[in-house]
Short mmCIF file of C-alpha atoms in Angstrom, two decimals:
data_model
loop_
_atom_site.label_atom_id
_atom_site.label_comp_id
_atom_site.label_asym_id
_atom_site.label_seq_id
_atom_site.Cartn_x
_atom_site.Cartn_y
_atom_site.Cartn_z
CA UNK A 29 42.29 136.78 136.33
CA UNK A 30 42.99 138.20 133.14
CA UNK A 31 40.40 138.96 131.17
CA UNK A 32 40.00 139.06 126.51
CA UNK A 33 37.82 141.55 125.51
CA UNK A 34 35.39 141.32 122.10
CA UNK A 35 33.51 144.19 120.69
CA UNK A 36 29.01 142.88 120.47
CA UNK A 37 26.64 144.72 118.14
CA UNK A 38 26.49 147.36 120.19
CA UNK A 39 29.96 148.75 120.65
CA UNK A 40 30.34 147.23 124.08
CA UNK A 41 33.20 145.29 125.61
CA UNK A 42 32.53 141.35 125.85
CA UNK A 43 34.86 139.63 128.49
CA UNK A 44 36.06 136.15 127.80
CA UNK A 45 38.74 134.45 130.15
CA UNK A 46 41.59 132.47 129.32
CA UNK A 47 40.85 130.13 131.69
CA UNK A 48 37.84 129.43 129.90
CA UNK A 49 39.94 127.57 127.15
CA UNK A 50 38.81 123.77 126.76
CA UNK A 51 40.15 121.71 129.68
CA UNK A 52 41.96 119.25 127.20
CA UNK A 53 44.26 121.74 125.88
CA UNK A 54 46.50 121.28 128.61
CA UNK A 55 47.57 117.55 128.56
CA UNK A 56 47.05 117.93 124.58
CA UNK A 57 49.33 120.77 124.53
CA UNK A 58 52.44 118.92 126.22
CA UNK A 59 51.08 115.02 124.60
CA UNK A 60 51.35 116.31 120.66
CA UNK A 61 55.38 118.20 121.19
CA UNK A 62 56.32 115.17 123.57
CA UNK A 63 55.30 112.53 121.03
CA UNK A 64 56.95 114.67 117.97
CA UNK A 65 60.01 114.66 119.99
CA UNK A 66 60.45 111.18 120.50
CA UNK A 67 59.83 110.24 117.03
CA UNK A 68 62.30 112.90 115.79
CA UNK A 69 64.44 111.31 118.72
CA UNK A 70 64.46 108.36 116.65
CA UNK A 71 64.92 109.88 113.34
CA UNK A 72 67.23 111.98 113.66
CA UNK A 73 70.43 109.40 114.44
CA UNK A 74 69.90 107.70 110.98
CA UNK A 75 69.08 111.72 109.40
CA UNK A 76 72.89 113.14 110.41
CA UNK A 77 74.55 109.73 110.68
CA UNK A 78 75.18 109.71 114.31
CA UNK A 79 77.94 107.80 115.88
CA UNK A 80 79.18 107.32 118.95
CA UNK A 81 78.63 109.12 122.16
CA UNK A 82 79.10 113.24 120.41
CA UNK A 83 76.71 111.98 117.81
CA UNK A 84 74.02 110.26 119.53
CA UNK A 85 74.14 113.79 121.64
CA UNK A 86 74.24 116.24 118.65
CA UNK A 87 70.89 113.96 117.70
CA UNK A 88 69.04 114.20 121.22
CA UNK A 89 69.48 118.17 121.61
CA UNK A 90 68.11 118.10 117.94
CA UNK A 91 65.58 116.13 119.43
CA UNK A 92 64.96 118.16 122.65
CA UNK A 93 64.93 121.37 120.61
CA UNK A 94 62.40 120.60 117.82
CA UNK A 95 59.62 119.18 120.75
CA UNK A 96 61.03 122.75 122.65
CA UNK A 97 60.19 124.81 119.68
CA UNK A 98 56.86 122.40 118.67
CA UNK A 99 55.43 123.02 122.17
CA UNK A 100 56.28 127.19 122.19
CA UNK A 101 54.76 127.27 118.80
CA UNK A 102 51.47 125.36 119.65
CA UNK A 103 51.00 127.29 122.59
CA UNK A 104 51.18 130.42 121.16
CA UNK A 105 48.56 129.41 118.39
CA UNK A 106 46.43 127.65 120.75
CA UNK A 107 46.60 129.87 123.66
CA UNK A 108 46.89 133.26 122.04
CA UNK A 109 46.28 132.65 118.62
CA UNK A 110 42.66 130.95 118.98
CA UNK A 111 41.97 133.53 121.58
CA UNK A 112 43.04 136.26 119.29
CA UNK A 113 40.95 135.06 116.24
CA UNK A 114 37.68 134.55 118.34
CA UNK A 115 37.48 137.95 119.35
CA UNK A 116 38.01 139.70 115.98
CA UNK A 117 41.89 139.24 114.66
CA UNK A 118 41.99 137.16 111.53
CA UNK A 119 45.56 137.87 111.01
CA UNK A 120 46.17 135.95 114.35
CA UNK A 121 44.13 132.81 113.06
CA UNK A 122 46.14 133.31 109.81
CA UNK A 123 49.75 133.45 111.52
CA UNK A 124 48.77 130.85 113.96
CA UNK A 125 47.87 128.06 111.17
CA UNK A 126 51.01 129.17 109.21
CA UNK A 127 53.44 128.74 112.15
CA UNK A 128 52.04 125.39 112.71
CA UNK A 129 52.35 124.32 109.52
CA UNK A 130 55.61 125.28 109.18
CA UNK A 131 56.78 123.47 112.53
CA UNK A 132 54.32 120.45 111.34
CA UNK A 133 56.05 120.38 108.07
CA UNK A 134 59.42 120.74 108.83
CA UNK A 135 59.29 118.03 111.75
CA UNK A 136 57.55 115.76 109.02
CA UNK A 137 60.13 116.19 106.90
CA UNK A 138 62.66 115.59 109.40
CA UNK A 139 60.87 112.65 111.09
CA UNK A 140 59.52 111.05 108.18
CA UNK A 141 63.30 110.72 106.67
CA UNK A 142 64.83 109.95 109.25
CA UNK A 143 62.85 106.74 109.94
CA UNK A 144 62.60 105.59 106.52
CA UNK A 145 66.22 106.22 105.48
CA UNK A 146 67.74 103.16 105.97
CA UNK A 147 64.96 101.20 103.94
CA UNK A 148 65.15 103.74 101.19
CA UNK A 149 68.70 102.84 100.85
CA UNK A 150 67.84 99.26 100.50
CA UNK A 151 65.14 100.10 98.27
CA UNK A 152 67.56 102.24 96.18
CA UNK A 153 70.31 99.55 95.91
CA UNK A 154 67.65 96.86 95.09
CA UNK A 155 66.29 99.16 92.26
CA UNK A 156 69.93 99.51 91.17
CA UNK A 157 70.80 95.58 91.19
CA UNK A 158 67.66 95.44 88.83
CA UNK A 159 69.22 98.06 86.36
CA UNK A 160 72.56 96.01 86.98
CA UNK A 161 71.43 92.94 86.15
CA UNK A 162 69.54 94.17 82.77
CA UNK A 163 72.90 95.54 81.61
CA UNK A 164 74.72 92.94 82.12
CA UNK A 165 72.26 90.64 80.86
CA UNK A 166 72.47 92.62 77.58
CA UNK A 167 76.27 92.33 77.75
CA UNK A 168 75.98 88.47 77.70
CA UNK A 169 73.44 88.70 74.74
CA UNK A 170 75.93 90.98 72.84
CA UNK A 171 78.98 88.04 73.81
CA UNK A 172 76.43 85.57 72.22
CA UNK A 173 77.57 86.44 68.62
CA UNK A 174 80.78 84.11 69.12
CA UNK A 175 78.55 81.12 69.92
CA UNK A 176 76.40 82.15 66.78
CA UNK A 177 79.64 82.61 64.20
CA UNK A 178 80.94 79.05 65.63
CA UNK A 179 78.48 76.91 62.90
CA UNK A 180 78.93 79.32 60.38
CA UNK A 181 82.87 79.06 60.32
CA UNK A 182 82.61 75.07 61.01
CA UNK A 183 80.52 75.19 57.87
CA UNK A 184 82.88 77.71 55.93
CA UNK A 185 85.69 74.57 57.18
CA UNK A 186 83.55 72.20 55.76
CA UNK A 187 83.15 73.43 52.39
CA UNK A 188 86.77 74.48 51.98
CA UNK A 189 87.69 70.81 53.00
CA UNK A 190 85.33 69.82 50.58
CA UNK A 191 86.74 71.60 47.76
CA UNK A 192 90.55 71.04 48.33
CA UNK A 193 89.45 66.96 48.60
CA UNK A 194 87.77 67.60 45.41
CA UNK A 195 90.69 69.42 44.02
CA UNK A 196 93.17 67.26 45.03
CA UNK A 197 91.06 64.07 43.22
CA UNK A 198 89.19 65.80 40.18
CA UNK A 199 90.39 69.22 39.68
CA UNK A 200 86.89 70.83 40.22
CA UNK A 201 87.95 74.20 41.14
CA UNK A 202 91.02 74.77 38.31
CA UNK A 203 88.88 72.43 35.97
CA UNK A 204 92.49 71.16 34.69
CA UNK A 205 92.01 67.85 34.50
CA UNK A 206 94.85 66.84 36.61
CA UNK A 207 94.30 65.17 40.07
CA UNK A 208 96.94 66.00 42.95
CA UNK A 209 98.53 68.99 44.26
CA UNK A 210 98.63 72.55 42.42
CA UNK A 211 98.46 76.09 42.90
CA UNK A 212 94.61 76.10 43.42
CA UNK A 213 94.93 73.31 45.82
CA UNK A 214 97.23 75.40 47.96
CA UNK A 215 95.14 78.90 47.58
CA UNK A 216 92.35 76.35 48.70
CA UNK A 217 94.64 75.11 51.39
CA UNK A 218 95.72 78.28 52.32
CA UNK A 219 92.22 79.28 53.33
CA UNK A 220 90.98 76.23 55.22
CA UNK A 221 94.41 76.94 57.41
CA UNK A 222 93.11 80.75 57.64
CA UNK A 223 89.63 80.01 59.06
CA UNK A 224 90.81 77.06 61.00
CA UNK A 225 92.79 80.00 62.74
CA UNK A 226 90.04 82.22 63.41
CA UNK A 227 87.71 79.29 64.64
CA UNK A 228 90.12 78.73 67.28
CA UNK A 229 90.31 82.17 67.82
CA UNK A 230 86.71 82.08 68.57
CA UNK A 231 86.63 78.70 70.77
CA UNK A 232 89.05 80.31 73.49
CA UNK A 233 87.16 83.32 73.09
CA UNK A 234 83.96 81.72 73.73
CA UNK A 235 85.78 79.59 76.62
CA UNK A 236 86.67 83.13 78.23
CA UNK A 237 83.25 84.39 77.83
CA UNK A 238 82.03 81.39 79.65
CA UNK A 239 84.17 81.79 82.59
CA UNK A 240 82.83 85.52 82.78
CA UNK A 241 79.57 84.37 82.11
CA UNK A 242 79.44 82.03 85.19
CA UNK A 243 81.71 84.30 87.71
CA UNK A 244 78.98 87.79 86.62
CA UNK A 245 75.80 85.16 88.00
CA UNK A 246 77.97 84.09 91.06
CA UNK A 247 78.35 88.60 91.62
CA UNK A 248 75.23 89.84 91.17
CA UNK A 249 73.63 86.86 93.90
CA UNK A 250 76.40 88.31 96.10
CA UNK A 251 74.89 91.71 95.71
CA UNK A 252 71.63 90.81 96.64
CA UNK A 253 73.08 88.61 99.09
CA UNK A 254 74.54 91.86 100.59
CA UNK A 255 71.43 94.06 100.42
CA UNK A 256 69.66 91.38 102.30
CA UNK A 257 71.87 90.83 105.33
CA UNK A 258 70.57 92.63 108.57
CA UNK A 259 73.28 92.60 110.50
CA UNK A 260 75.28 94.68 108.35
CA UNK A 261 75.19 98.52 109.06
CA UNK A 262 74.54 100.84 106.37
CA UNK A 263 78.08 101.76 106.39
CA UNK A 264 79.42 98.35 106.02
CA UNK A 265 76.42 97.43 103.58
CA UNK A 266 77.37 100.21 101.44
CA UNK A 267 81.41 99.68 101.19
CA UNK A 268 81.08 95.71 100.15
CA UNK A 269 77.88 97.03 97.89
CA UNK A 270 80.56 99.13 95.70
CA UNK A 271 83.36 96.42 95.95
CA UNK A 272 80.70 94.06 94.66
CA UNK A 273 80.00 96.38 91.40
CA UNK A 274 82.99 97.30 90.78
CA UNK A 275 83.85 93.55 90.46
CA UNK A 276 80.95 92.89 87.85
CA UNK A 277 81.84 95.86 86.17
CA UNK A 278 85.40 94.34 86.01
CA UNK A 279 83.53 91.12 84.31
CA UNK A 280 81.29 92.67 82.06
CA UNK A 281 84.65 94.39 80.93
CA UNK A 282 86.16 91.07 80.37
CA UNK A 283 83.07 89.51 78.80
CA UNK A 284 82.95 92.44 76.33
CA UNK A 285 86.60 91.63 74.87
CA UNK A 286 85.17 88.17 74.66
CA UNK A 287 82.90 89.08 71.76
CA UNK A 288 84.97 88.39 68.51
CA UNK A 289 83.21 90.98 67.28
CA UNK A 290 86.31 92.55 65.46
CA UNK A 291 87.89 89.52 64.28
CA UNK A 292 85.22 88.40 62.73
CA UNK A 293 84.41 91.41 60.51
CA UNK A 294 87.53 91.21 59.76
CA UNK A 295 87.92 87.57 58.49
CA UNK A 296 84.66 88.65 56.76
CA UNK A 297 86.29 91.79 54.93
CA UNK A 298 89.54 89.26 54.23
CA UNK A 299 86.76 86.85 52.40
CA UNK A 300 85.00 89.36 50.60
CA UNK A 301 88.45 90.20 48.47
CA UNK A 302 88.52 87.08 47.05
CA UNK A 303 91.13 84.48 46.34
CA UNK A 304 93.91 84.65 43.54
CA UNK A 305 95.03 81.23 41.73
CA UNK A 306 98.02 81.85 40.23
CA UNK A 307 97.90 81.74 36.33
CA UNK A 308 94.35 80.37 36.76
CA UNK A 309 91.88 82.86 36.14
CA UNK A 310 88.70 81.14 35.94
CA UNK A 311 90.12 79.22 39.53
CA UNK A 312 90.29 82.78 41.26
CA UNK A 313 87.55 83.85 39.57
CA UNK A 314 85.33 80.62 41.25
CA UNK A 315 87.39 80.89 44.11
CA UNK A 316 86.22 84.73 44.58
CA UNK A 317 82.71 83.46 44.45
CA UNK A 318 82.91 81.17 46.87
CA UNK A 319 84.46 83.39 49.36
CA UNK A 320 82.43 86.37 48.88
CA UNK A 321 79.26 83.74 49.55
CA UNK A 322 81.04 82.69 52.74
CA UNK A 323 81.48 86.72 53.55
CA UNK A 324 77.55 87.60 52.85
CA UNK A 325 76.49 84.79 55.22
CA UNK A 326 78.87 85.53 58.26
CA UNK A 327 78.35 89.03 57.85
CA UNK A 328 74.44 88.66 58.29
CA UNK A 329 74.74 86.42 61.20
CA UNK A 330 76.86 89.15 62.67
CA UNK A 331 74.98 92.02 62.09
CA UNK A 332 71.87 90.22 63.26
CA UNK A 333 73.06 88.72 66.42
CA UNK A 334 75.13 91.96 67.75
CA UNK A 335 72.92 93.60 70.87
CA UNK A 336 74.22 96.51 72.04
CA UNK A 337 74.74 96.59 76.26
CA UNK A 338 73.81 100.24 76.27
CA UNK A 339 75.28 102.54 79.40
CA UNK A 340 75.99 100.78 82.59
CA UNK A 341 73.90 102.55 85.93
CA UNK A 342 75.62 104.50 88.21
CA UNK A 343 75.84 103.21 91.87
CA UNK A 344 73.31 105.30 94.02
CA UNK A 345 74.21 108.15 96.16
CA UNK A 346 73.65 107.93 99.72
CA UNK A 347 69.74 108.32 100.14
CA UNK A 348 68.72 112.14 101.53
CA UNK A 349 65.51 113.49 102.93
CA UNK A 350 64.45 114.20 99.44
CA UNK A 351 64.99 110.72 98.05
CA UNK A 352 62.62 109.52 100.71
CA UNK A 353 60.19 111.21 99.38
CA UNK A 354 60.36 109.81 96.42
CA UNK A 355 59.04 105.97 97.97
CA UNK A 356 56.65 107.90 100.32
CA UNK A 357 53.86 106.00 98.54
CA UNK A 358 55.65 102.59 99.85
CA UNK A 359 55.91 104.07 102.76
CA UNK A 360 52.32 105.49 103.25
CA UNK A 361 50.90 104.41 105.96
CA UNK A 362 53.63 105.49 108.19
CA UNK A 363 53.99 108.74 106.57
CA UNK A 364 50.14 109.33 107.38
CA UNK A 365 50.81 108.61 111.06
CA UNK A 366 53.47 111.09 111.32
CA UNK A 367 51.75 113.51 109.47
CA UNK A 368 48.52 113.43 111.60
CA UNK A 369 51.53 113.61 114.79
CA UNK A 370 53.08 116.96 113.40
CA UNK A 371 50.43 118.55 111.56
CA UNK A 372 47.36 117.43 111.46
CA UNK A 373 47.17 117.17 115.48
CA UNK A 374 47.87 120.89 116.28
CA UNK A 375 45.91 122.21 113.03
CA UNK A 376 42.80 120.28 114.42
CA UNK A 377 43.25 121.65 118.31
CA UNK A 378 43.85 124.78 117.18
CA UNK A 379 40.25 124.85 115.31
CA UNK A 380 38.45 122.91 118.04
CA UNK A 381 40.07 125.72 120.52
CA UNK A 382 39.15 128.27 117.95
CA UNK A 383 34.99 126.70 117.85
CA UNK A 384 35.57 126.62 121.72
CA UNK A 385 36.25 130.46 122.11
CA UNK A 386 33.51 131.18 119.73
CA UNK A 387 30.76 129.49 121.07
CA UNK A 388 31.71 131.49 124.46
CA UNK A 389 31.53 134.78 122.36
CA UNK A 390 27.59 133.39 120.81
CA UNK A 391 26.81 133.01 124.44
CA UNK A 392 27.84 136.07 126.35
CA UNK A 393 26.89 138.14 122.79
CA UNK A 394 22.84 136.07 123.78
#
């Protein structure tokens, strides 16, 4: 049998067998690569996107090759490595628990991904509907403004109405004298006519913005509709995912147009110049007054109802190994199990190997 030799106090050679490694080793040494390669077995499909008979090949040699190079790897650090450090070699200790760890942690990596890949997508596209559905709630906050003008240019109707009855009777605006038709009656006229115009304008407006209002709530439950059907593949999930958005980003669009946003500042601009009576100075000058009032109110209804939607989110990217990563906290517990699997397991045989070989040195040293 083949013997390890370690220097004792006194210069002599110590003999230590290999076959006095702990019994366990052997069955531990095939159980730890064995298990890493199944789980990797099943990781790995879902890591390269395996399909068909080619893929789901490419993924088991994968498979085969990373519990091959697990097992080689252990052995040597168990086997040699332990061995090596009992008797004197630190550097062998040292490259031993760095080869491990490097195996451990790329296997992790691989494993850990693999298996949790499919639910980070979800997780991704569910943290994506959320940013979705903010935006395009602030999109139908910003289309809100044409159901907060409405009153405002029902009242501005009102009043002109008013004044052109009151014209027509008394001649309250031209202070003439004379009841009937005039040239103030018809500036007057002219303007109930204008924002009767724009009020309409507004109503189909708002009707549209309705419509888009209703059809963006009927999108956005089919997108979560989508991200929770199982039977979909990720593929498939994916591809009616992006038709979804690009549908509600297609509504928003049209909701946006919706906001009279435009016309109204410029009704408001229109109002602010005043009105001109012909040959009736004191009329335009009241007239003026009574327009720019109009303006002042509209304008502060606008300014203080306008929201702006900010920048729509972008439609996630097809989760990696490093996006997993970035849930591994939701993911913990399994994480932890495949850690202890591909790193923790050798690390801790190695040492107990390691205490093993020692304790055989204390002796024969006694």
């Amino acid at each position: 049998m083949a013997r390890k030799t370690s220097n004792n106090d006194d210069g002599d050679l110590i003999a230590i067998r290999k076959k006095d490694k702990p019994p366990y080793t052997d069955v531990l040494l095939v159980a730890g690569p064995a298990i890493s390669g199944i789980l990797a077995g099943l990781a790995i499909p879902d890591l390269i996107g395996a399909e068909g008979f080619l893929g789901h090949l490419k993924s088991s040699m994968i498979a085969l090759s990373a519990a091959g190079i697990a097992y080689g790897i252990n052995r040597l650090a168990i086997e040699r490595g332990a061995l090596q450090t009992a008797i004197g070699t630190p550097l062998a200790g040292a490259v031993s628990i760095g080869s491990i760890a490097v195996v451990g942690i790329g296997l992790f990596a691989a494993t850990f991904g693999g298996l949790v890949k499919d639910e980070t997508d979800t997780l991704q596209y569910e943290q994506y509907g959320e940013e979705l559905r903010v935006y395009a709630d602030d999109s139908v906050r910003a289309a809100q403004t044409s159901a907060q003008v409405a009153p405002i240019l029902g009242a501005i109707q009102s009043d002109l109405s008013a004044k052109y009855a009151c014209e027509i009777k008394a001649g309250c605006i031209s202070n003439a004298g004379v009841s009937g038709e005039g040239p103030t009656s018809r500036t007057i006229g002219s303007k109930q006519q204008q924002v009767a115009s724009v009020a309409q304008a507004v109503l189909e407006l708002k009707q549209t913005r309705n419509a888009a209002e209703g059809r963006l709530a009927g999108l956005q439950s089919e997108f979560n509709g989508i991200i929770g059907k199982e039977d979909l593949g990720p593929a498939e999930r994916r591809r009616q995912l992006q038709e979804i958005t690009n549908e509600i980003g297609q509504t928003i669009s049209r909701l946006q147009q919706a906001v009279p946003t435009a016309l109204i500042s410029a009704y408001a601009e229109d109002l602010r110049e005043g009105a001109l009576v012909p040959r009736n100075e004191e009329a335009s000058q009241k007239m003026t007054d009574i327009m720019r009032g109009h303006a002042r109110t509209l304008s502060a209804v606008i300014n203080s109802a306008e929201t702006q939607a900010g920048t729509p989110p972008s439609f996630p990217a097809k989760a990696g190994v490093s996006d997993t990563f970035g849930y591994i906290f939701h993911f913990l517990p399994l994480a932890l199990i495949i850690l202890v699997v591909e790193l923790v397991f050798p690390s801790v045989l190695f040492f107990y190997t390691l205490f093993a070989y020692r304790q055989r040195v204390k002796r024969v040293d006694d």
